[in-house]
CSV table of C-alpha atoms in Angstrom, one decimal:
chain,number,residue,atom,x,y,z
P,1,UNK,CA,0.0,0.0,0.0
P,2,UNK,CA,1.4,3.8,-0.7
P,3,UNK,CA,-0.3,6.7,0.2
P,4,UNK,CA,-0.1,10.6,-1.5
P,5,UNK,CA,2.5,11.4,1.7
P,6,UNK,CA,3.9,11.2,4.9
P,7,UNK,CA,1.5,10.2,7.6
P,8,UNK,CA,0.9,9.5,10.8
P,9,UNK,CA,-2.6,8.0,9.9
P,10,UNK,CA,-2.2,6.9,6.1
P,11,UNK,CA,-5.7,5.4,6.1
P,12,UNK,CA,-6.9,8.8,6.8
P,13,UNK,CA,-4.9,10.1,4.1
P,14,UNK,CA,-6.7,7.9,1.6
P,15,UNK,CA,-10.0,9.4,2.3
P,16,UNK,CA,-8.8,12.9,0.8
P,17,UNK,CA,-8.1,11.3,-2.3
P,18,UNK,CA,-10.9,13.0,-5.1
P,19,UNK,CA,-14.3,11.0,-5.1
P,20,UNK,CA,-13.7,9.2,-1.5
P,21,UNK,CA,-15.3,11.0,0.2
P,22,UNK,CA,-18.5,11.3,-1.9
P,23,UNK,CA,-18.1,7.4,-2.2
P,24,UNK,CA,-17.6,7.4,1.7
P,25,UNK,CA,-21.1,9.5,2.1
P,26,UNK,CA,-23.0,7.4,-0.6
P,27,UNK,CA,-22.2,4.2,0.9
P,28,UNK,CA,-23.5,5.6,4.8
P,29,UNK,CA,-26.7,6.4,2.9
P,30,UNK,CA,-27.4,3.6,1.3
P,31,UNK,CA,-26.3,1.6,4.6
P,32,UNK,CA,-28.8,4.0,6.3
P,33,UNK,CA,-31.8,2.7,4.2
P,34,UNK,CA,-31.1,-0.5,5.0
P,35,UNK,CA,-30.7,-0.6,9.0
P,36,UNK,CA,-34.0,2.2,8.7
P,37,UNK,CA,-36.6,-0.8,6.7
P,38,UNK,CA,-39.2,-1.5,9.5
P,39,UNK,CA,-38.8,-5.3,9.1
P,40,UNK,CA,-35.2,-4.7,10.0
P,41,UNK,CA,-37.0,-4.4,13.6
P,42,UNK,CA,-38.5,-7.4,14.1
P,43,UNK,CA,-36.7,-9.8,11.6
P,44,UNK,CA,-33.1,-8.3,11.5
P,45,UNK,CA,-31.4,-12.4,11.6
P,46,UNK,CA,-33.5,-13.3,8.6
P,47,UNK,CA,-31.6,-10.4,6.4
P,48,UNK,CA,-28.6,-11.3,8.0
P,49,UNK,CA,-28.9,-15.1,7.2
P,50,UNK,CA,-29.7,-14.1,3.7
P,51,UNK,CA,-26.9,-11.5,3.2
P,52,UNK,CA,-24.6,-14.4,4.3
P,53,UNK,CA,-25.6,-16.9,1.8
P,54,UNK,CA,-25.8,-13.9,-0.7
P,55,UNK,CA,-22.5,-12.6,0.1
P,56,UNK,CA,-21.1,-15.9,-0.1
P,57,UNK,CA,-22.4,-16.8,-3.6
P,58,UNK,CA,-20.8,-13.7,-4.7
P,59,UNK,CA,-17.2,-14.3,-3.5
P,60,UNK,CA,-17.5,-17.9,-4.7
P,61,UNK,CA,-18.8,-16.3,-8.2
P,62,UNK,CA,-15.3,-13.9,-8.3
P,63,UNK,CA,-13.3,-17.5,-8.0
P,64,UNK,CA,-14.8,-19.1,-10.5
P,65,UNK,CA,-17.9,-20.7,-9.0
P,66,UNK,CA,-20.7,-18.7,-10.3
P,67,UNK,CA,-24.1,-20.9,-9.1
P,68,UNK,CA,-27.0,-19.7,-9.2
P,69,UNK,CA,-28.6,-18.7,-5.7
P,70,UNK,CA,-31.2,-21.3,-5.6
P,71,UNK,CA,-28.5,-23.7,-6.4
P,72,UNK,CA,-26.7,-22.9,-3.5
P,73,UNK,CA,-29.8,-23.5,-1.1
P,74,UNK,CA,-30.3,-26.8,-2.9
P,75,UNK,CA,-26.8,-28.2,-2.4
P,76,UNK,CA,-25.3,-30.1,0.3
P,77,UNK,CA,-22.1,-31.8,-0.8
P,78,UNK,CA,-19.6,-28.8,-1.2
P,79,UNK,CA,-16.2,-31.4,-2.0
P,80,UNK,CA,-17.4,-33.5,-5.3
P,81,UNK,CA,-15.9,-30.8,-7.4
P,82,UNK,CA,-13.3,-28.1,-8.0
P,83,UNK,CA,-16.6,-25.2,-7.8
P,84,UNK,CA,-17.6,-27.1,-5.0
P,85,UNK,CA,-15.1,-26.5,-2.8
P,86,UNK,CA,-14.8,-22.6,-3.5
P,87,UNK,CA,-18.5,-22.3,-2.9
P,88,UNK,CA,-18.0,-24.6,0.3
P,89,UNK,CA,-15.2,-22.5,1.5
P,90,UNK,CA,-16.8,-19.3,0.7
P,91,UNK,CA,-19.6,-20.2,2.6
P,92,UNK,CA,-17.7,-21.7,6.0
P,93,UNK,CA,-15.6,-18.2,5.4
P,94,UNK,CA,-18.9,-16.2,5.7
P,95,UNK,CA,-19.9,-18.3,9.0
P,96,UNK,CA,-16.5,-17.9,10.6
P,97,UNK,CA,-16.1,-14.2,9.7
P,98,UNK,CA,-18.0,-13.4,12.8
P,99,UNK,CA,-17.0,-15.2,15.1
P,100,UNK,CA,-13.4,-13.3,14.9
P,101,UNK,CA,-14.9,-9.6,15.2
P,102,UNK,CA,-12.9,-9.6,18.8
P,103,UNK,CA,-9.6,-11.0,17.4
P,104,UNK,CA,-9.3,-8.7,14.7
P,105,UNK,CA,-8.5,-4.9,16.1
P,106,UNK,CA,-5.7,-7.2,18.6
P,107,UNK,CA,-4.4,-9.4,15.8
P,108,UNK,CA,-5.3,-9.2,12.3
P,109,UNK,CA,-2.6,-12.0,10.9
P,110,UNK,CA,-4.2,-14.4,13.5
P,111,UNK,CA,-7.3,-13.9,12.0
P,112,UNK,CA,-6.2,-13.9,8.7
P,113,UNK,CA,-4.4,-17.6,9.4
P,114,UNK,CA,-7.6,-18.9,10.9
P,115,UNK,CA,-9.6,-17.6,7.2
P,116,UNK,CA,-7.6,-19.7,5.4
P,117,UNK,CA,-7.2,-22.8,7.5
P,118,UNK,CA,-11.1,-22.1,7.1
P,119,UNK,CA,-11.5,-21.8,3.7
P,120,UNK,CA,-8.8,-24.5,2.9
P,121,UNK,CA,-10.4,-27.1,5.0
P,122,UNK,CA,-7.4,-29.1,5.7
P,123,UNK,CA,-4.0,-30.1,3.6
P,124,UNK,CA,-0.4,-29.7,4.2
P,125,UNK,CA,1.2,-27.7,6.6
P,126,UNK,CA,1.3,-24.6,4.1
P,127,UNK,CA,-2.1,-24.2,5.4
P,128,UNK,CA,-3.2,-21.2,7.7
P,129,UNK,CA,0.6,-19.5,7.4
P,130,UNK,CA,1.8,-17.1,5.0
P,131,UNK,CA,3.4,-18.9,1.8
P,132,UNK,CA,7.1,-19.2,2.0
P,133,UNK,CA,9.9,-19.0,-0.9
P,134,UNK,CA,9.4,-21.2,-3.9
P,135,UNK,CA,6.3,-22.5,-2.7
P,136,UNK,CA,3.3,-22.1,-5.8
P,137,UNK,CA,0.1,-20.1,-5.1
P,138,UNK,CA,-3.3,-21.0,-7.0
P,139,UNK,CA,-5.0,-17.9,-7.7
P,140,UNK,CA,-5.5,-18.5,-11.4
P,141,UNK,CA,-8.1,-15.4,-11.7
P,142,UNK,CA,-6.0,-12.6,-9.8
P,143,UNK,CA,-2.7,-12.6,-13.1
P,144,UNK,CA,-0.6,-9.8,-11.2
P,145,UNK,CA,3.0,-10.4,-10.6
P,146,UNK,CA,3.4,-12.1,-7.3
P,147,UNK,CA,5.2,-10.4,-4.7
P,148,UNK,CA,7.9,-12.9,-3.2
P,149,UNK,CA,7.6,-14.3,0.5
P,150,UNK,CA,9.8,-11.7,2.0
P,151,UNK,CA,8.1,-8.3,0.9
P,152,UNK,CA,4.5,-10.8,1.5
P,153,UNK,CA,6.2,-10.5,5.3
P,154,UNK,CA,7.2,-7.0,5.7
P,155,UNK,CA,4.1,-6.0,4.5
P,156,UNK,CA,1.4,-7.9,6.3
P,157,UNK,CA,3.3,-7.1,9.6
P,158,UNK,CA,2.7,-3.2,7.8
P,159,UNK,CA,-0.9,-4.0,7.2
P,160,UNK,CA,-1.1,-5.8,10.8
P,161,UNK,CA,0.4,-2.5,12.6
P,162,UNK,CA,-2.4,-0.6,11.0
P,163,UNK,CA,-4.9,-2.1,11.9
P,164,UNK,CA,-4.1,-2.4,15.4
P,165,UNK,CA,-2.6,1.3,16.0
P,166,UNK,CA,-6.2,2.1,14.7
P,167,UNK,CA,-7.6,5.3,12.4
P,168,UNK,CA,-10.0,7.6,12.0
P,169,UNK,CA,-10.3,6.6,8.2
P,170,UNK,CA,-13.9,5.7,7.4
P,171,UNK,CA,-14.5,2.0,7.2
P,172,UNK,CA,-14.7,1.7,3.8
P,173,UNK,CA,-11.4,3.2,3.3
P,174,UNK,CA,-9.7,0.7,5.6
P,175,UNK,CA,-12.2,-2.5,3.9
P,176,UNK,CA,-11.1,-1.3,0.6
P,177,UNK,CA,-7.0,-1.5,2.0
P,178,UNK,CA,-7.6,-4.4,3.4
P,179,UNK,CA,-9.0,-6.2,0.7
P,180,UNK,CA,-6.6,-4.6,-1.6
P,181,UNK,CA,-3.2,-5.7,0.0
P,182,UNK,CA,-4.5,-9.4,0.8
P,183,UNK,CA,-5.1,-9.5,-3.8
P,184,UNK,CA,-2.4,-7.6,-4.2
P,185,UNK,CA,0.1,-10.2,-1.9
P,186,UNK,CA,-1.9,-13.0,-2.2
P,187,UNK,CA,-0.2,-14.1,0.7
P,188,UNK,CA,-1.1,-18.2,0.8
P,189,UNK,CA,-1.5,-20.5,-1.2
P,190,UNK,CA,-4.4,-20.9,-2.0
P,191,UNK,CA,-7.9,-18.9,-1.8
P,192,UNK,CA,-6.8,-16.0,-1.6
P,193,UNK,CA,-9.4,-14.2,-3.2
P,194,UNK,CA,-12.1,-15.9,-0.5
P,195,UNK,CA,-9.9,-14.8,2.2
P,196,UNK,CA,-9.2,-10.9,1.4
P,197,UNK,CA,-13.3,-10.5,0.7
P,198,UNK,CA,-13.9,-11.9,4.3
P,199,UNK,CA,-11.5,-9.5,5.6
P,200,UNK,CA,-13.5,-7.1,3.9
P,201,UNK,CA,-16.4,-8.1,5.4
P,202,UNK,CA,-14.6,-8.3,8.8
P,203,UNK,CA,-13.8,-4.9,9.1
P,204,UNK,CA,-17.1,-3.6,7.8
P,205,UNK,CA,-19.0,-5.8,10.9
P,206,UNK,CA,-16.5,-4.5,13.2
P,207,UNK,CA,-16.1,-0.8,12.1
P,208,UNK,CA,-19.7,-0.2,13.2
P,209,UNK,CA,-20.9,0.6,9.7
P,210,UNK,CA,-22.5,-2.7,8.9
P,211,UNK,CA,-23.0,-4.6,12.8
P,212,UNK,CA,-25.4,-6.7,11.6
P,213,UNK,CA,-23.6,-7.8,8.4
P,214,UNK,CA,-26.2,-6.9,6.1
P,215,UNK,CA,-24.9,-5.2,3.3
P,216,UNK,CA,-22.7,-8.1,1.8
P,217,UNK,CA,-20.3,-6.0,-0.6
P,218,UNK,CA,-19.0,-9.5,-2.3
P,219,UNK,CA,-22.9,-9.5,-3.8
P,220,UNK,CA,-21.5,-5.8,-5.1
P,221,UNK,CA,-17.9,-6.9,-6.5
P,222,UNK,CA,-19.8,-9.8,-8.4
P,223,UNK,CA,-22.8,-8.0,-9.9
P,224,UNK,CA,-19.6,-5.2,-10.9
P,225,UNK,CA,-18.0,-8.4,-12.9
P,226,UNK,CA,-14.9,-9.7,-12.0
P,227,UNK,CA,-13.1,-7.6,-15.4
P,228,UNK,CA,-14.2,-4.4,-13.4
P,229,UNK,CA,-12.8,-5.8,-9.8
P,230,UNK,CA,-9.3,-6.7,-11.7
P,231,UNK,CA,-9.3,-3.4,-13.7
P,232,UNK,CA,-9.9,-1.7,-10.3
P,233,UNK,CA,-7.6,-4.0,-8.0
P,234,UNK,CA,-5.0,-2.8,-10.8
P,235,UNK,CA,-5.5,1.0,-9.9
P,236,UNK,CA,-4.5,0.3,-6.3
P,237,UNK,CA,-1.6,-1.9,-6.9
P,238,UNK,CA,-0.4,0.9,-9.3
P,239,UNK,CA,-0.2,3.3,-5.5
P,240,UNK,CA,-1.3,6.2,-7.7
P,241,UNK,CA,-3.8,8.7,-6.1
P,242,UNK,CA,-6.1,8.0,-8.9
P,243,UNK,CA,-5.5,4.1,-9.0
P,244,UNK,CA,-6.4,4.2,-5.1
P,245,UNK,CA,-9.2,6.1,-5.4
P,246,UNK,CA,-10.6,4.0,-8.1
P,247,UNK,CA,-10.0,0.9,-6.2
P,248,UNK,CA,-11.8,2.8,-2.5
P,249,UNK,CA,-15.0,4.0,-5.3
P,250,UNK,CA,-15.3,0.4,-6.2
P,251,UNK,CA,-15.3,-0.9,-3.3
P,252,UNK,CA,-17.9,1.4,-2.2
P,253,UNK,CA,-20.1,1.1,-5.2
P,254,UNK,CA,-20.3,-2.7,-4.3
P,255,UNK,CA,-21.2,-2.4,-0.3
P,256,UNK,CA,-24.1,0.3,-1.8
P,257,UNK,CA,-24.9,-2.9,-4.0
P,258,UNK,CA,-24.6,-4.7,-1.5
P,259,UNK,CA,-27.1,-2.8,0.8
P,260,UNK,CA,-29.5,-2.4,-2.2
P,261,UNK,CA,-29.5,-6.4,-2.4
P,262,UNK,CA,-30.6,-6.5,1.4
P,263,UNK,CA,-33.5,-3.4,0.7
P,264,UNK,CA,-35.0,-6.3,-1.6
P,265,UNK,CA,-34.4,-8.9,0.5
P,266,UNK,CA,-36.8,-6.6,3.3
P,267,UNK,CA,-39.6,-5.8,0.9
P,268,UNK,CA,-39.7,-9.6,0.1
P,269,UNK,CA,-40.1,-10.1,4.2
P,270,UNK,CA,-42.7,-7.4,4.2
P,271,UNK,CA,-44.8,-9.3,1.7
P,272,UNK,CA,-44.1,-12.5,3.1
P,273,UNK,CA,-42.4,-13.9,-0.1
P,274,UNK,CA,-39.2,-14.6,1.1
């Protein structure tokens, strides 16, 4: 991650970049409607069980498992098949995310080793540590060049010290850094992807802007289409100003999807159809 200058809060520094902030406003308004639909009152765990399962079919769908909601309901047996097992590790990602909301702000690579031992669901002892030299990564969907084990090291501690120093950046600022660096490192060896989204989600939930994790921004990045998440995930490995603002905007744009998914998913609960 770079920032436009010297900082003592550089996540706070990304939230002057041009469009941020309007991105930053848009997305509390839109989270707003949400937490402000009546049946939000009495039937607040339906949405959230629904977000989850949405949420989940939409990081699966960005690594290359794109089912078809009703699909996912159907199915129980999650390991017959290569889309199998990213849809049943997007969804045990989902169920785990929030049960770590207290880990998180104390230590963020602890958490992060737990995601993947989650979504890897067993394996060699690669699993739930940060690659090391020479070893391969599967991420056939993310093509950027991958940063070797050493700079993967210095910069998750950087990422980690973040974190827990804490920032008055708005949370989608620090979700959209958070998400970023994990693509950007890819820093295991496997479902990666599935691991940096549930971060996202993590510090969404935790920041206080989404509690209730009901506004599942991985709906947002796959209704966007995976060429627009890699064309934007290219503007903040670039560290421009502009490429990092692009990257913050899309993340944004997808939590507001995100929300306007869940505003559905209440009207269908008013009428009793869902």
């Amino acid at each position: 991650m770079s920032t436009t200058g010297a900082s003592a809060d550089p996540l706070a520094a990304l939230a002057s970049l041009p469009g941020v902030a309007e991105s930053v406003e848009s997305v509390r308004k839109a989270v707003d409607r949400v937490y402000g639909h009546r049946v939000m009152r009495r039937r607040s765990n339906a949405v959230t069980s629904e977000a989850a399962l949405r949420g989940a079919r939409g990081s699966a769908a960005l690594s290359g498992a794109d089912w078809a909601l009703e699909e996912v309901r159907r199915r129980s047996d999650f390991g017959v098949d290569d889309e199998a097992r990213v849809m049943g590790a997007a969804l045990r990602l989902t169920a785990e995310a929030g049960q770590l909301l207290s880990i998180w702000r104390q230590s963020p690579l602890r958490v992060l080793a737990r995601l993947h031992l989650v979504a890897a669901a067993g394996g060699g002892d690669e699993i739930g540590r940060p690659r090391q030299a020479g070893e391969p990564v599967d991420e056939p969907l993310v093509e950027l060049p991958l940063p070797g084990a050493a700079d993967v090291a210095g910069r998750l501690d950087g990422l980690s010290g973040l974190i827990i120093a804490g920032s008055s950046a708005p949370a989608l600022v620090t979700a959209a850094v958070v998400h970023g660096e994990l693509l950007a490192l890819r820093p295991f060896t496997s479902h990666n992807g599935l691991v940096a989204r549930a971060a996202e989600r993590i510090v969404l939930i935790g920041s206080g802007l989404d509690p209730k994790s009901v506004c599942p921004a991985e709906v947002g990045h796959a209704e966007l289409g995976r060429a627009a998440y890699l064309a934007a995930l290219d503007g903040y490995v670039s560290g421009t100003p502009e490429g990092m603002a692009a990257w913050i905007t899309h993340c944004g744009r997808a939590v507001e999807l995100g929300a306007r998914e869940s505003t559905a998913v209440c009207e269908a609960l008013q009428r009793g159809a869902a």
